[in-house]
Coordinates of C-alpha atoms in Angstrom, one line a residue:
M1 CA 259.8 108.0 119.1
E2 CA 258.9 104.3 118.8
P3 CA 256.0 103.0 120.9
T4 CA 256.8 100.7 123.8
P5 CA 256.9 97.1 122.6
R6 CA 254.0 95.0 123.9
R7 CA 253.7 91.3 124.6
R8 CA 250.0 90.8 125.3
P9 CA 247.1 93.0 126.4
L10 CA 246.9 91.4 129.8
R11 CA 248.4 92.7 133.0
I12 CA 249.7 89.8 135.1
V13 CA 249.5 89.5 138.9
V14 CA 252.6 90.7 140.7
P15 CA 253.3 88.4 143.7
S16 CA 254.9 91.2 145.8
R17 CA 251.8 93.3 145.5
N18 CA 249.1 90.5 145.6
D19 CA 250.4 88.0 148.1
P20 CA 250.3 89.2 151.8
L21 CA 253.4 87.2 152.8
L22 CA 255.6 88.3 149.8
R23 CA 254.4 91.9 150.2
T24 CA 255.8 91.8 153.7
M25 CA 259.0 89.9 152.8
T26 CA 259.9 92.3 150.0
A27 CA 260.0 95.3 152.4
A28 CA 263.7 94.7 153.0
I29 CA 264.6 94.9 149.3
G30 CA 262.7 98.0 148.3
G31 CA 259.1 96.9 148.8
P32 CA 256.6 95.6 146.2
L33 CA 256.8 96.4 142.5
G34 CA 255.5 100.0 141.9
R35 CA 252.0 100.6 140.8
H36 CA 253.1 102.5 137.7
T37 CA 254.7 99.4 136.2
A38 CA 252.9 97.2 133.6
P39 CA 254.0 93.6 134.0
G40 CA 252.7 91.4 131.3
I41 CA 252.3 94.4 128.9
V42 CA 255.7 95.9 128.6
T43 CA 258.2 93.5 127.0
P44 CA 260.6 92.3 129.8
G45 CA 263.5 91.5 127.5
F46 CA 265.4 88.2 128.0
F47 CA 264.2 87.5 131.5
T48 CA 260.6 86.5 130.8
V49 CA 258.6 84.9 133.6
E50 CA 259.0 81.5 132.0
R51 CA 262.8 81.8 131.6
V52 CA 263.2 83.0 135.2
L53 CA 261.1 80.0 136.4
I54 CA 263.3 77.6 134.3
L55 CA 266.4 79.1 136.0
L56 CA 264.8 78.8 139.4
T57 CA 263.8 75.1 138.7
T58 CA 267.3 74.3 137.5
A59 CA 268.8 75.8 140.7
A60 CA 266.4 73.8 142.8
A61 CA 267.2 70.6 140.8
L62 CA 270.9 71.1 141.6
L63 CA 270.1 71.7 145.3
A64 CA 268.0 68.5 145.2
L65 CA 271.1 66.7 143.8
A66 CA 273.2 68.1 146.7
V67 CA 270.7 66.5 149.1
K68 CA 271.6 63.1 147.6
N69 CA 275.3 63.8 147.4
P70 CA 276.2 61.9 150.7
C71 CA 274.9 58.8 149.0
R72 CA 276.4 59.6 145.6
S73 CA 279.8 59.8 147.3
G74 CA 279.4 57.1 149.9
G75 CA 277.0 54.7 148.3
W76 CA 273.5 53.5 149.0
S77 CA 273.6 51.1 151.9
T78 CA 271.3 50.3 154.9
P79 CA 271.1 52.1 157.3
D80 CA 273.5 54.9 156.1
H81 CA 271.2 56.1 153.3
F82 CA 268.5 56.6 155.9
Y83 CA 270.6 58.4 158.5
R84 CA 272.0 60.6 155.8
A85 CA 268.5 61.3 154.5
C86 CA 269.6 60.6 150.9
Y87 CA 267.7 57.4 150.2
S88 CA 266.5 56.8 146.6
D89 CA 264.6 53.8 145.1
W90 CA 266.6 54.0 141.9
P91 CA 269.9 52.4 142.9
V92 CA 268.1 50.0 145.3
L93 CA 265.8 48.7 142.5
F94 CA 268.6 48.7 140.0
D95 CA 270.3 46.1 142.2
T96 CA 267.5 44.2 143.8
R97 CA 265.1 43.9 140.8
G98 CA 267.7 42.6 138.4
L99 CA 267.9 45.8 136.3
A100 CA 271.7 45.7 136.6
D101 CA 271.7 42.2 135.1
G102 CA 269.6 43.0 132.1
V103 CA 266.1 42.3 133.4
F104 CA 263.6 44.4 131.6
P105 CA 260.3 44.7 133.6
F106 CA 257.3 43.3 131.8
L107 CA 259.4 42.1 128.9
T108 CA 261.7 39.6 130.6
P109 CA 259.8 36.3 131.3
G110 CA 259.2 35.6 134.9
A111 CA 260.3 39.1 136.1
S112 CA 258.1 40.7 138.8
F113 CA 257.9 44.5 139.2
E114 CA 255.7 46.1 141.8
Y115 CA 254.8 49.1 139.7
P116 CA 252.5 49.8 136.8
V117 CA 253.5 48.9 133.2
L118 CA 254.7 52.3 131.9
L119 CA 256.8 52.9 135.0
G120 CA 258.4 49.4 134.5
L121 CA 259.2 50.2 130.9
L122 CA 260.7 53.5 132.0
A123 CA 262.9 51.8 134.6
G124 CA 264.1 49.2 132.1
A125 CA 264.7 51.7 129.3
V126 CA 266.9 53.9 131.6
A127 CA 268.9 50.8 132.7
L128 CA 269.8 50.2 129.0
L129 CA 271.6 53.6 129.0
V130 CA 274.0 52.6 131.8
P131 CA 277.3 51.5 130.4
G132 CA 279.0 48.3 131.4
G133 CA 277.4 45.2 133.0
G134 CA 276.7 43.8 136.4
A135 CA 275.6 45.3 139.7
A136 CA 278.8 47.4 140.4
P137 CA 278.4 50.5 142.6
E138 CA 279.5 52.8 139.8
R139 CA 276.7 51.4 137.6
A140 CA 274.2 52.1 140.3
L141 CA 275.5 55.6 140.6
A142 CA 275.2 56.1 136.9
Y143 CA 271.6 54.7 137.0
F144 CA 270.8 57.3 139.6
D145 CA 272.4 60.2 137.8
I146 CA 270.7 59.4 134.5
N147 CA 267.3 59.2 136.2
A148 CA 268.0 62.4 138.1
A149 CA 268.9 64.3 134.9
L150 CA 265.7 63.1 133.2
A151 CA 263.7 63.9 136.3
A152 CA 265.1 67.4 136.3
L153 CA 263.9 67.9 132.7
A154 CA 260.4 66.5 133.7
W155 CA 260.4 69.0 136.6
I156 CA 261.1 71.9 134.3
A157 CA 258.4 70.8 131.9
T158 CA 255.9 70.5 134.8
V159 CA 256.7 74.1 135.9
A160 CA 256.3 75.3 132.3
A161 CA 252.9 73.5 131.9
T162 CA 251.7 74.8 135.3
L163 CA 252.6 78.4 134.2
R164 CA 250.5 78.0 131.0
M165 CA 247.4 77.2 133.1
T166 CA 247.6 80.2 135.4
N167 CA 246.1 82.9 133.2
R168 CA 247.1 86.2 134.9
R169 CA 249.1 84.5 137.6
P170 CA 252.2 83.0 136.0
W171 CA 254.3 83.4 139.1
D172 CA 252.2 80.8 140.9
A173 CA 254.2 78.2 139.1
A174 CA 257.2 79.3 141.3
M175 CA 255.6 77.2 144.0
V176 CA 256.2 74.1 141.8
A177 CA 259.8 75.3 141.0
L178 CA 260.8 76.0 144.6
A179 CA 258.7 73.8 146.8
P180 CA 260.9 72.5 149.7
A181 CA 259.3 69.0 149.6
M182 CA 259.8 68.9 145.8
I183 CA 263.5 69.6 146.3
L184 CA 263.8 66.9 149.0
S185 CA 261.7 64.2 147.3
V186 CA 261.9 64.5 143.5
Y187 CA 264.8 62.1 143.2
I188 CA 263.3 59.3 145.4
N189 CA 261.3 57.6 142.7
W190 CA 259.8 58.2 139.2
D191 CA 256.7 60.1 140.5
I192 CA 257.7 63.3 138.7
W193 CA 256.8 61.6 135.4
A194 CA 253.3 60.9 136.5
V195 CA 253.1 64.5 137.8
L196 CA 254.2 65.8 134.4
L197 CA 251.6 63.7 132.5
A198 CA 248.9 64.8 134.9
T199 CA 249.8 68.4 134.5
L200 CA 250.0 68.2 130.7
G201 CA 246.6 66.5 130.7
M202 CA 245.1 69.4 132.7
L203 CA 246.8 71.8 130.3
A204 CA 245.3 70.1 127.3
F205 CA 241.9 70.2 128.9
A206 CA 242.4 73.9 129.7
R207 CA 243.0 74.4 126.0
N208 CA 239.7 72.7 125.1
R209 CA 241.4 69.5 123.9
P210 CA 239.6 66.9 126.0
V211 CA 240.6 63.8 124.0
L212 CA 244.3 64.7 124.3
A213 CA 243.8 65.5 127.9
G214 CA 242.3 62.0 128.4
V215 CA 245.2 60.4 126.6
L216 CA 247.7 62.1 128.7
L217 CA 245.9 61.3 131.9
G218 CA 245.5 57.7 130.8
L219 CA 249.3 57.4 130.2
G220 CA 249.9 59.0 133.6
T221 CA 247.6 56.3 135.1
A222 CA 249.7 53.6 133.4
L223 CA 252.7 55.1 135.3
K224 CA 251.1 55.9 138.7
L225 CA 247.4 55.5 139.7
Y226 CA 246.6 59.1 140.8
P227 CA 246.2 60.9 137.4
V228 CA 242.9 59.1 136.8
L229 CA 241.5 60.8 139.9
I230 CA 241.5 64.1 138.0
L231 CA 238.8 62.8 135.8
G232 CA 236.5 62.7 138.8
A233 CA 236.7 66.5 138.9
V234 CA 235.9 66.6 135.2
L235 CA 232.9 64.4 135.7
V236 CA 231.5 66.6 138.5
L237 CA 231.9 69.8 136.5
A238 CA 230.3 68.2 133.5
L239 CA 227.2 67.4 135.7
R240 CA 227.1 70.9 137.1
T241 CA 227.2 72.5 133.6
M242 CA 225.5 69.6 131.8
R243 CA 228.3 69.7 129.2
L244 CA 228.8 66.0 129.1
R245 CA 230.6 65.6 125.8
P246 CA 234.0 66.9 126.9
A247 CA 233.9 64.5 129.9
F248 CA 232.9 61.6 127.6
Q249 CA 235.8 62.5 125.3
A250 CA 238.3 62.7 128.2
F251 CA 237.2 59.4 129.7
T252 CA 237.3 57.7 126.3
G253 CA 240.8 59.1 125.6
A254 CA 242.1 58.0 129.0
A255 CA 240.6 54.5 128.7
A256 CA 242.1 54.1 125.1
A257 CA 245.5 55.2 126.2
W258 CA 245.6 53.0 129.3
L259 CA 244.4 49.9 127.4
A260 CA 246.9 50.5 124.6
V261 CA 249.7 50.4 127.1
N262 CA 248.4 47.5 129.3
V263 CA 246.6 45.1 127.0
P264 CA 249.7 43.8 125.2
F265 CA 251.3 42.9 128.5
M266 CA 248.0 41.4 129.9
V267 CA 247.9 39.1 126.9
A268 CA 251.6 38.2 127.0
D269 CA 251.9 37.5 130.7
F270 CA 248.8 38.2 132.8
T271 CA 250.5 36.9 136.0
G272 CA 253.4 39.3 135.7
W273 CA 251.0 42.1 134.7
K274 CA 248.7 41.8 137.7
F275 CA 251.6 41.5 140.2
F276 CA 251.3 45.2 140.9
L277 CA 247.6 44.8 141.8
T278 CA 248.1 41.7 144.0
F279 CA 251.1 43.3 145.7
T280 CA 249.2 46.4 146.5
E281 CA 246.2 44.5 147.8
D282 CA 248.1 42.0 149.9
R283 CA 250.7 44.4 151.4
P284 CA 250.2 45.6 155.0
A285 CA 249.9 49.2 155.9
G286 CA 252.7 51.2 154.3
F287 CA 255.1 53.5 156.2
S288 CA 253.7 57.0 156.9
S289 CA 250.1 56.1 156.2
A290 CA 247.4 56.8 158.7
W291 CA 247.0 53.0 159.0
Y292 CA 250.6 52.4 159.8
A293 CA 250.5 55.1 162.5
W294 CA 247.3 53.4 163.8
N295 CA 249.0 50.1 164.1
L296 CA 252.0 51.6 165.9
V297 CA 249.6 53.2 168.5
A298 CA 247.7 49.9 168.8
E299 CA 251.0 48.0 169.4
R300 CA 251.9 50.3 172.2
T301 CA 248.5 50.3 173.8
G302 CA 248.0 46.5 173.6
R303 CA 245.2 46.7 171.0
A304 CA 244.7 44.5 167.9
E305 CA 246.4 45.8 164.8
A306 CA 244.6 46.3 161.5
G307 CA 245.4 43.7 158.8
P308 CA 245.5 44.2 155.1
E309 CA 241.8 43.1 154.5
L310 CA 240.5 45.5 157.1
I311 CA 242.6 48.3 155.9
N312 CA 241.6 47.8 152.3
F313 CA 238.0 48.0 153.2
W314 CA 238.2 51.1 155.3
A315 CA 240.6 52.8 152.9
Y316 CA 238.2 52.3 150.0
F317 CA 235.2 53.2 152.0
L318 CA 236.7 56.4 153.4
F319 CA 238.0 57.6 150.1
A320 CA 234.6 56.9 148.5
A321 CA 232.9 58.8 151.2
A322 CA 235.3 61.7 150.7
C323 CA 234.7 61.7 147.0
A324 CA 230.9 61.7 147.6
G325 CA 231.3 64.7 149.9
I326 CA 233.4 66.6 147.4
A327 CA 230.8 65.9 144.7
V328 CA 228.0 67.3 146.9
L329 CA 230.2 70.3 147.7
A330 CA 230.8 70.9 144.0
L331 CA 227.2 70.5 143.0
A332 CA 225.8 72.7 145.8
A333 CA 228.4 75.4 146.0
P334 CA 227.1 79.0 145.3
R335 CA 229.4 79.2 142.3
R336 CA 230.9 76.4 140.2
P337 CA 234.3 75.4 141.6
R338 CA 237.4 75.5 139.6
L339 CA 238.8 72.3 138.1
A340 CA 242.1 72.6 140.1
Q341 CA 240.2 73.0 143.3
L342 CA 238.3 69.8 142.9
A343 CA 241.3 67.9 141.6
F344 CA 243.3 68.9 144.6
L345 CA 240.6 67.9 147.0
I346 CA 240.2 64.4 145.4
V347 CA 243.9 63.6 145.2
A348 CA 244.5 64.9 148.7
A349 CA 241.6 62.7 150.0
F350 CA 243.3 59.7 148.3
V351 CA 246.6 60.6 149.9
L352 CA 245.1 60.8 153.4
T353 CA 243.0 57.6 153.1
N354 CA 245.3 55.3 151.1
K355 CA 247.1 52.4 152.8
V356 CA 250.5 53.6 151.5
Y357 CA 252.1 57.1 151.7
S358 CA 255.7 57.4 150.5
P359 CA 257.5 60.7 151.0
Q360 CA 257.5 61.4 147.2
F361 CA 253.7 61.3 147.0
V362 CA 253.7 64.9 148.0
L363 CA 254.8 65.7 144.5
W364 CA 251.3 64.7 143.3
L365 CA 249.8 67.6 145.3
I366 CA 252.3 70.4 144.7
P367 CA 251.1 71.6 141.2
L368 CA 247.5 71.1 142.2
A369 CA 248.0 73.2 145.4
A370 CA 249.7 75.9 143.4
L371 CA 246.6 76.1 141.1
A372 CA 244.0 75.5 143.7
R373 CA 245.2 77.8 146.5
P374 CA 248.0 80.1 145.3
R375 CA 248.8 81.8 148.7
W376 CA 252.4 81.5 149.8
T377 CA 251.6 81.5 153.6
D378 CA 249.3 78.5 153.3
F379 CA 251.6 76.8 150.9
L380 CA 254.7 77.2 153.1
V381 CA 252.8 76.1 156.3
W382 CA 251.8 72.9 154.5
Q383 CA 255.4 72.4 153.2
F384 CA 256.9 72.9 156.6
F385 CA 255.0 69.9 158.0
E386 CA 255.8 67.8 154.9
V387 CA 259.5 68.5 155.4
M388 CA 259.3 67.5 159.0
H389 CA 257.6 64.3 158.0
W390 CA 260.3 63.7 155.3
W391 CA 263.0 63.9 157.9
A392 CA 261.2 61.8 160.5
V393 CA 260.5 58.9 158.2
W394 CA 264.2 58.5 157.4
M395 CA 265.2 58.6 161.0
Y396 CA 262.5 56.1 161.9
L397 CA 263.6 53.7 159.1
G398 CA 267.2 54.1 160.2
T399 CA 266.1 53.0 163.7
L400 CA 264.1 50.0 162.3
T401 CA 266.9 48.7 160.1
S402 CA 269.9 49.1 162.4
G403 CA 269.1 50.0 166.0
G404 CA 272.3 52.1 165.7
D405 CA 273.6 55.0 167.7
P406 CA 270.7 56.1 169.9
R407 CA 271.7 59.7 169.2
N408 CA 270.6 59.2 165.6
N409 CA 267.3 57.5 166.4
I410 CA 263.8 58.8 167.1
D411 CA 261.2 57.0 169.1
A412 CA 258.1 55.7 167.3
A413 CA 255.9 58.2 169.1
Y414 CA 257.7 61.2 167.5
Y415 CA 257.3 59.5 164.1
V416 CA 253.6 59.1 164.7
W417 CA 253.4 62.8 165.5
A418 CA 255.2 63.6 162.3
V419 CA 252.7 61.6 160.3
A420 CA 249.8 63.3 162.2
G421 CA 251.4 66.7 161.4
H422 CA 251.6 65.9 157.7
M423 CA 248.0 64.7 157.6
A424 CA 246.7 67.7 159.6
A425 CA 248.5 70.1 157.4
T426 CA 247.1 68.5 154.3
A427 CA 243.6 68.5 155.7
W428 CA 244.0 72.2 156.7
L429 CA 245.0 73.1 153.1
M430 CA 242.0 71.2 151.9
A431 CA 239.8 73.3 154.3
R432 CA 241.3 76.5 152.8
V433 CA 240.3 75.3 149.4
V434 CA 236.8 74.4 150.6
S435 CA 236.5 77.9 152.1
D436 CA 237.3 79.4 148.7
I437 CA 234.7 77.2 147.1
L438 CA 232.0 78.2 149.6
T439 CA 233.1 81.9 149.5
P440 CA 234.2 82.6 145.9
A441 CA 234.9 86.2 146.7
G442 CA 237.9 85.0 148.7
D443 CA 239.4 83.0 145.8
P444 CA 242.7 84.7 144.8
V445 CA 242.4 83.4 141.2
R446 CA 238.9 84.8 140.4
R447 CA 239.6 88.4 139.8
L448 CA 238.2 90.7 137.1
D449 CA 236.6 88.4 134.5
V450 CA 238.6 85.3 135.4
D451 CA 236.4 82.2 136.0
D452 CA 238.3 78.9 135.7
P453 CA 241.7 79.0 133.8
Q454 CA 242.0 75.2 133.9
G455 CA 238.3 74.6 133.1
G456 CA 238.5 74.5 129.3
P457 CA 235.0 73.8 128.1
F458 CA 233.6 74.6 131.5
D459 CA 235.2 78.1 131.7
H460 CA 232.4 80.7 132.1
A461 CA 229.8 78.0 131.5
P462 CA 226.4 78.6 133.1
D463 CA 225.0 76.3 135.8
R464 CA 222.5 73.8 134.5
F465 CA 222.3 71.6 137.5
R466 CA 222.9 72.7 141.1
L467 CA 221.8 70.9 144.3
G468 CA 219.5 72.9 146.5
R469 CA 218.9 75.7 144.1
R470 CA 215.5 77.2 144.2
Q471 CA 213.9 78.3 140.9
R472 CA 213.5 82.1 140.8
R473 CA 211.0 83.8 138.7
T474 CA 212.7 86.3 136.4
V475 CA 211.4 89.8 136.3
S476 CA 211.5 91.3 132.8
A477 CA 211.3 94.9 134.2
A478 CA 214.4 94.5 136.3
P479 CA 216.6 97.6 135.9
A480 CA 219.7 97.3 133.8
K481 CA 221.8 98.5 136.7
Q482 CA 220.7 95.7 138.9
T483 CA 221.5 93.1 136.3
A484 CA 225.0 94.5 135.8
A485 CA 225.6 94.6 139.5
Q486 CA 224.6 90.9 139.8
K487 CA 227.0 90.0 137.0
A488 CA 229.8 91.9 138.7
G489 CA 229.1 90.2 142.0
N490 CA 229.1 86.8 140.4
S491 CA 232.4 87.4 138.7

């Protein structure tokens, strides 16, 4: 009799046994997987975890396309694309930024594009794939469809990269595959590409390749700003472990990649290159930001609204204060936090304090949340409020742009409540992550000998610098049993 084929000597975590919500939900279909099974050890055949997640992501991508189908069949026009909740930047920018007429951002002289360089190059490259010429509706539809197909591939790659960072918990990547807010927002803009590069950068770091990690994060920053924030988590962990070389390599790789993309365009047309920066600095509070909600309340109560300069100052100040608090938390926590936990806190703080919050920005947080706090109850509570905000913003924009049928409109007060709900839910999830940092025993990731699956060179690294730690005199005659118990408690 042949022995049972084996994949790897590591039993993976079964969600139906490990997660309280899924354990309850599986009661109707036979209950959790039996305790005599050996997932991760016995070969599963064709349906490996990765292949199942790819199939789930593909199904979710098709569902996301169905959400946009009212606009695919009826066209993208104001206010209908708001009332139908199928708005996308792709066909709008294709028409209004001259992409349909052959304008290539950052290459066509005099063209202005309010996004970073790499995103502009991506937008222009996809426009070249659209057959025909001119701003015909069928070309705008083709531009959307090509972008959607490429975004679906990027989504699948993001799920696969997340899976490879989960150690014994590969099913946590299902959060990225099936997140309701991902389904509703993935085809709004090109943010999924920045998410992919950020996730690949974290994967490279987890595999002890800090230079490659920096390069990928630098490319992601050339597409959207947020991937550079992950380097803040790397810096804090480098200080806690005093392993500074990996952080230096990652920062160097990121700077080199970002400069390689941006410098040629800075030299060729500095005015066109800096348009993104000046546009961001001069614009008023963006929809769904805390600042926009503040101004709506101020308008109704007769108070002075906050202008761009005031918002810029307080947004930078509050984000810097939040980062300082996260750094103190990381350096004073009883056990070194995981990289994903710190990255989630930093990016979430940026989302809450930034002057702009578009519905697709939630994509930035989804893979980080799956790695930082892989509990389905917490995740779905947060997603519920993000979905409510997603719907409210379109109804509010429909009201602003048309003043149409009152039955389709929502009052500004309800929109403010939706923004407040999204912010409160994000802050609540941050609090859950902070609780895991302060009480490592409650962290669902750290079981057995698992320390930091995304930490790379920091994984299982001893503390070299910790705020508030008192020096203790080691006792050479300490019993071996006590030492072993301490090690077990720390792990």
